[in-house]
Every structure is written in structure tokens, then in C-alpha cells.
Amino acid sequence: MTTLTPVLSAHWDEKDSFTMAGYKRHDGYKAAEKALKMEPDAVIQLVKDSGLRGRGGAGFPTGMKWGFIPQGDNKDHYLVVNADESEPGTCKDMPLLLANPHVLIEGMIIASYAIRAKYAFVYVRGEVTHVVRRVQQAIEDAYKAGYLGKNIFGSGVDLELVLHVGAGAYICGEETALLDSLEGFRGQPRLRPPFPAIAGLYARPTVVNNVESISSVPSIINNGAEWFSAMGTEKSKGMTIYSLSGHVTNPGQIEAPLGITLRELLDLAGGVRAGHELKFWTPGGSSTPIFTAAQLDTPLDYEGVAAAGSMLGTKALQIFDETTCVVRAVLRWSEFYKHESCGKCTPCREGTYWLVQILRDLENGKGSEADLDKLLDLCDNILGRAFCALGDGATSPITSSIKHFRDEYIAHFTNGGCPFDPHASTLFASAKAGA
Amino acid sequence: MAFTDQNIEVMDSIIKRYPRSRSAIMPLLHYVQSLEGYVTNEGIELIAKKLELATAEVSAVSTFYTQYKRKSVGEYHVGVCTNTLCAVMGGDAIFAGLKDHLGVENDGVTADGKVSLEHIECNAACDYAPVVMANWEFYDNQTVQSAKDLVDAMRAGNPPAPTRGPNTLPTWKENSAVLAGLNDGRANEGTQAGEPSLLGLRLSKEGKGAKA
């Protein structure tokens, strides 16, 4: 029995959860006040001790990232929060910011203090206007309360916090592309090293963290590292938000300790929609290799998912039942990567273009088995050769789906077209069946 | 149109947010869209002048990001998510239905200038699939019929409120100003969370863990 652990989402059911009053009702900004009385290095150590790892996909230890910022270098330091949530299937940071933007601001105050940054930015994707409103208002209210600006909390510490809104480019979720975008350029990734900790925003030491990672920090300061590390598994500590979408009875957000399984989560969400069965799913967005029912009991933590051949990623569990054509699903993801490729490197720019052409033919029944080998060969030439993880991600759905569903690809050309009825997969079809 | 002194003051205030002025390109482009409806040549020239850049440098940024438009969109810009999850759940049917209903293709605008249509990528609302965005506000759990009704109401001038957004649907220009970081005072409107966002919290309060 895994007990659910709503921490970040604990008060989302209160109508004013997003306001300063709603946040302060539950000890809001107490953690920042407490942290500002600690030594900055002690804050970093506490976050290290908690075992918190990045919730944006890579799982890098957050405290260690903070510790990489050189101290006493007489340079400006920056904190940048990545709220450019765009990985297909991922829908946790936007509801978090809609329901409680203050927890992010409080986390940013603590993180900025720890890394000695006087300027912090939150980069929110541009296609979510109401989320932008909530964050903007929360920042203004925090300034008014004296939690941002000069001499915050009367501590002598200054912090400017700026909202920066994107404009519809998935690639800006990649941390170095995000920094280029924030500097006012086309959002294209940078060569690493140097890493952002040494030369990030304006070539200054910079920490880039995900919304959920930073939002987890106030609870760690309030409750202690041991409280946090008591949740989760040996190397994957704490609670996290899992997002269930697609063919489940009740899609939505479930906050649980790391290591819960899809079987448990599906059980909580009422199972796969009535009358249907699980066919395939993504553990952490479209860039993570797909799983089937064989991985229902895989612990959804960093190590468990990796050991099973995929990645925990953003914990975006997209559930597809047997009515879904895997070729169509993969084609659509491939079109996405082609559209979002920034064009900087050849393997990704050209590779995703060819992947889409071949997949379109296959979906329309015009391919042959040799095309599957060509797809795999193309993927082999993109994976590890692209400039950033976007190219790698583009290959994941293709190679994993051919591994699990080769016969279904072949059925497309023996059948002379897609053997599936797209209407059967829709929400409207299930509504009718349920009525 | 000509930019007013007040417009220039707003632009100066946007530039002042950043340690380095070039960082203001993106909010300035959103701001130009809030005044002109799209990124006009005049807007690019003004931004270039303010930031001491070549117009080519500003154009290069504006053409990289899909939210910056180089021609007019409708008063209501409708985006249908056709990334895999939404497409499978009905987004493909909704997009096809709207193209047919409005008589426009992707990136098209209706003759009355009211509605433009675009297929969009994942908008971080997969638990509300299929999702339609209007002026970048959420319309959750759409059907082909509800989406047609939505655009009909837009053309009649009385669109319903977004599912998770302000109490009325702002125009494209109004929301472009919000994206430029200009507070419209409407953050307190609308719900704090839709039902799917509360799934885990509700289950926890009901005392439901998961069976091992």
C-alpha cells in the first residue's frame, strides 16, 4: 500500500489557493524567513541531504547543482526557473502555477539566497495566459509584502525576480536554449562545457531548475531533510507529481512518493477506460521510450524506469488503449520533433524531416519492411549525434515502438493502410459507449 | 499605426526589467502584437532602434517563435492541439471539423476577420484532452460540436468563458499585453484548479492509498 503524499498539491482545492492570503494561511513564506537566517551553504547542504533531484526530466541532484556555483568570485549569479513545460504529455507545472504560484516564488527566494544570486528569472511558456497572470500577480504581491526587492524580510539581502514569457518554442525547455532565448536570441542550445554553473546567463554562473524542483524546497526547509528523504526509494527521494492522461477513467495529477507503479496509479485513477485494455504508455513524456503492460509493476523512480529501458523524464504517463494505432501515435510525435527542431545541427534538422516522410508513408500503407530498417538506421545516426536531447528524444518513440509493435507496422502495408478506426480512440467514442 | 509617447514609455519600462537590454526583445515583440495585432515592420524597426540592434536581428528572433505572427490573425485565435495524446482523444477530428466549419485551412483567417485557426503542439493540459486554446486560454475537454459552437459564439461576439481562465475571453491584443508582462488585473478571476488537477488530493482525503 503506497500512501499518497500531497505536499505541493495539498491546498489546491481551496478557492484562493493562488493568492497571498491563501498561501500564508498554510505557513507560506515561513520557510524563506527561516532559510534567510541560515548560512547559505547550510541551505545548500540541507537540500543535498534531502536527496532532492531535478523534476524536469534529467534527475540531477538539486543541491549538488547549487553547490557547483563558484563562490567569492565577485561575479553576478543568476537563478533561472524553467517553466517552459512543453514535453508532450507533461501537465504538472502549469496546474501547479495556476493553483499556487507563491510556492515557486518562495522556493526561488531560498534558492537565490543559497547560490548568492540577486537576480532571478522565471521563464514561463507563452501559450498559457492565465498561468502568466497568476505568476505576474504573485510576484507583484511578494514585492508589496517585502519578500522581493531590497532588504527582503529585513535580512539585508536583495532579490529582483522577473517573469519572462516565451513565445512557443519547445526547444527553449532545453536549459541552454532557454538561456539564449532569455538573452534575446533565437532559442538554440549551446555547446557544453562550459556548463551554466560556470557560464550561463550573460556568461555568468547560473542555476537552471524546474518549477517542481524549486517548489519542493520550501517544504524541505520547513520539515527537514529527513522528512523528505523518508519518502521515496533508496536513490529517488521525496514526493512528486505524476500526470495521468489519455485512456484512463479519471485522468489527472497524483502526488505520490517516487517509486509508485503504474498499476497502483491506474488503480487509483479508476483503471483504463471501461471496456478497454492498456496497449502502450510513456513513463515520462514522448521523449522517453514507450512501455507496454509488461512494465506495469516497474517502480516509477529514476533507477527503476532506467533499468526497464526508458527514463522517468517528467513523469508524464500517457495511456493508450488497444484502439490506438501506434504508427499514428509515433508519426504525430515525429511531426512534433520535426516542427520543433531548432535547425542548429544537421542530424536533428534533416533526420527528423526524413523520419516524418517515412512514417507518413508507413501510416498510409505505402511502405515496406525495408523502411523499418531505414527508420532504425536514421535513428542510429541521430541518437548521440545531435547537438542536444531533442534529437535523441525524437528517436525514442520510433525505436521503442518498432521493438514492441513491429507486427503492427507490417500490418499497415499488408493491409494497404492503417487498420485502425481513429474514431474508436476518441473521448467522444468512450462517452457514447459509457452512456 | 504610429506608436504614441505612452507606448514608448511602456517599452522603456519593459527594457528596464532586465540587466541587459537585449533580453527585452521577446516581451517587446509581445507588446507590439498587443498594439498592432501582429509583428509589423514598423514594430520591428522600433524595437531595433530601442535596443540598438539591426532590424535583421529582431526579425530573426521574431521568425523563430511561432507565437509571433507576421500577418493578422483573427480577433479570436483558435489553436487545436493535435499532438499525439490530444489528436488520439479527438483533436484530429476537432481540427478537421473546424477547418470544414470555418472554411479555412491551417493558419487561415475567416473573411470577417473574427476567427483564425492553427493546429498547435502540446499545451500542458493533457489531463483535459482534447484541448482547444483561444487567445491562449484553456478550453478543456472539447468535442467537435463544442468547438464549432465556440467559434460560432466568437463570430457572434459572445464567446463563453475559458474553462480555466478569466471570467470572459480577452481579445488577442489584450492577451498579448499580458504576455508582455503587463498586468491586466484579472489574475483573481476563474478557478484555481480543474477537477483532474485535484484527483490525487481528493483520493488522499478519501483515505485511498494504492494497493501494493
mmCIF file of N, CA and C in Angstrom, chain A residues 164 181-184 202, chain B residues 11 14-18 20-30 47 51 68:
data_model
loop_
_atom_site.group_PDB
_atom_site.id
_atom_site.type_symbol
_atom_site.label_atom_id
_atom_site.label_comp_id
_atom_site.label_asym_id
_atom_site.label_seq_id
_atom_site.Cartn_x
_atom_site.Cartn_y
_atom_site.Cartn_z
ATOM 1 N N HIS A 164 9.566 36.158 -17.326
ATOM 2 C CA HIS A 164 9.862 36.239 -18.759
ATOM 3 C C HIS A 164 8.971 35.228 -19.471
ATOM 4 N N SER A 181 17.425 32.220 -25.314
ATOM 5 C CA SER A 181 16.143 32.882 -25.518
ATOM 6 C C SER A 181 15.986 34.044 -24.541
ATOM 7 N N LEU A 182 16.371 33.810 -23.299
ATOM 8 C CA LEU A 182 16.265 34.840 -22.268
ATOM 9 C C LEU A 182 17.224 36.005 -22.537
ATOM 10 N N GLU A 183 18.300 35.727 -23.230
ATOM 11 C CA GLU A 183 19.227 36.805 -23.602
ATOM 12 C C GLU A 183 18.746 37.579 -24.823
ATOM 13 N N GLY A 184 17.657 37.092 -25.442
ATOM 14 C CA GLY A 184 17.098 37.831 -26.569
ATOM 15 C C GLY A 184 17.512 37.307 -27.934
ATOM 16 N N TYR A 202 24.150 35.514 -19.491
ATOM 17 C CA TYR A 202 25.143 36.581 -19.675
ATOM 18 C C TYR A 202 26.559 36.091 -19.321
ATOM 19 N N MET B 11 7.436 50.606 -23.373
ATOM 20 C CA MET B 11 8.587 49.857 -23.882
ATOM 21 C C MET B 11 9.823 50.108 -23.025
ATOM 22 N N ILE B 14 9.605 48.054 -19.939
ATOM 23 C CA ILE B 14 9.897 46.633 -20.195
ATOM 24 C C ILE B 14 11.413 46.422 -20.271
ATOM 25 N N ILE B 15 12.087 47.317 -20.948
ATOM 26 C CA ILE B 15 13.548 47.185 -21.096
ATOM 27 C C ILE B 15 14.235 47.258 -19.730
ATOM 28 N N LYS B 16 13.685 48.104 -18.852
ATOM 29 C CA LYS B 16 14.301 48.302 -17.524
ATOM 30 C C LYS B 16 14.231 47.068 -16.621
ATOM 31 N N ARG B 17 13.374 46.087 -16.985
ATOM 32 C CA ARG B 17 13.283 44.888 -16.140
ATOM 33 C C ARG B 17 14.579 44.081 -16.147
ATOM 34 N N TYR B 18 15.354 44.235 -17.211
ATOM 35 C CA TYR B 18 16.464 43.306 -17.432
ATOM 36 C C TYR B 18 17.820 43.945 -17.183
ATOM 37 N N ARG B 20 20.349 43.384 -18.988
ATOM 38 C CA ARG B 20 20.865 43.728 -20.319
ATOM 39 C C ARG B 20 19.682 43.914 -21.260
ATOM 40 N N SER B 21 19.711 44.996 -22.023
ATOM 41 C CA SER B 21 18.519 45.416 -22.757
ATOM 42 C C SER B 21 18.048 44.403 -23.794
ATOM 43 N N ARG B 22 18.967 43.675 -24.415
ATOM 44 C CA ARG B 22 18.572 42.763 -25.484
ATOM 45 C C ARG B 22 17.566 41.721 -24.993
ATOM 46 N N SER B 23 17.628 41.375 -23.695
ATOM 47 C CA SER B 23 16.693 40.401 -23.131
ATOM 48 C C SER B 23 15.243 40.828 -23.295
ATOM 49 N N ALA B 24 15.034 42.110 -23.558
ATOM 50 C CA ALA B 24 13.654 42.613 -23.662
ATOM 51 C C ALA B 24 13.021 42.344 -25.026
ATOM 52 N N ILE B 25 13.753 41.744 -25.949
ATOM 53 C CA ILE B 25 13.181 41.529 -27.299
ATOM 54 C C ILE B 25 11.846 40.788 -27.236
ATOM 55 N N MET B 26 11.819 39.689 -26.498
ATOM 56 C CA MET B 26 10.597 38.873 -26.531
ATOM 57 C C MET B 26 9.381 39.610 -25.961
ATOM 58 N N PRO B 27 9.470 40.184 -24.746
ATOM 59 C CA PRO B 27 8.300 40.947 -24.284
ATOM 60 C C PRO B 27 7.959 42.130 -25.195
ATOM 61 N N LEU B 28 8.959 42.742 -25.810
ATOM 62 C CA LEU B 28 8.657 43.861 -26.718
ATOM 63 C C LEU B 28 7.897 43.369 -27.950
ATOM 64 N N LEU B 29 8.246 42.186 -28.441
ATOM 65 C CA LEU B 29 7.505 41.632 -29.585
ATOM 66 C C LEU B 29 6.062 41.315 -29.179
ATOM 67 N N HIS B 30 5.884 40.742 -27.974
ATOM 68 C CA HIS B 30 4.510 40.519 -27.487
ATOM 69 C C HIS B 30 3.765 41.858 -27.392
ATOM 70 N N ILE B 47 11.639 48.382 -32.232
ATOM 71 C CA ILE B 47 12.373 47.560 -31.256
ATOM 72 C C ILE B 47 13.875 47.635 -31.553
ATOM 73 N N LEU B 51 16.666 49.025 -28.903
ATOM 74 C CA LEU B 51 17.681 48.120 -28.360
ATOM 75 C C LEU B 51 19.031 48.276 -29.055
ATOM 76 N N TYR B 68 4.768 34.559 -32.481
ATOM 77 C CA TYR B 68 4.876 35.863 -33.144
ATOM 78 C C TYR B 68 4.374 35.714 -34.573
#
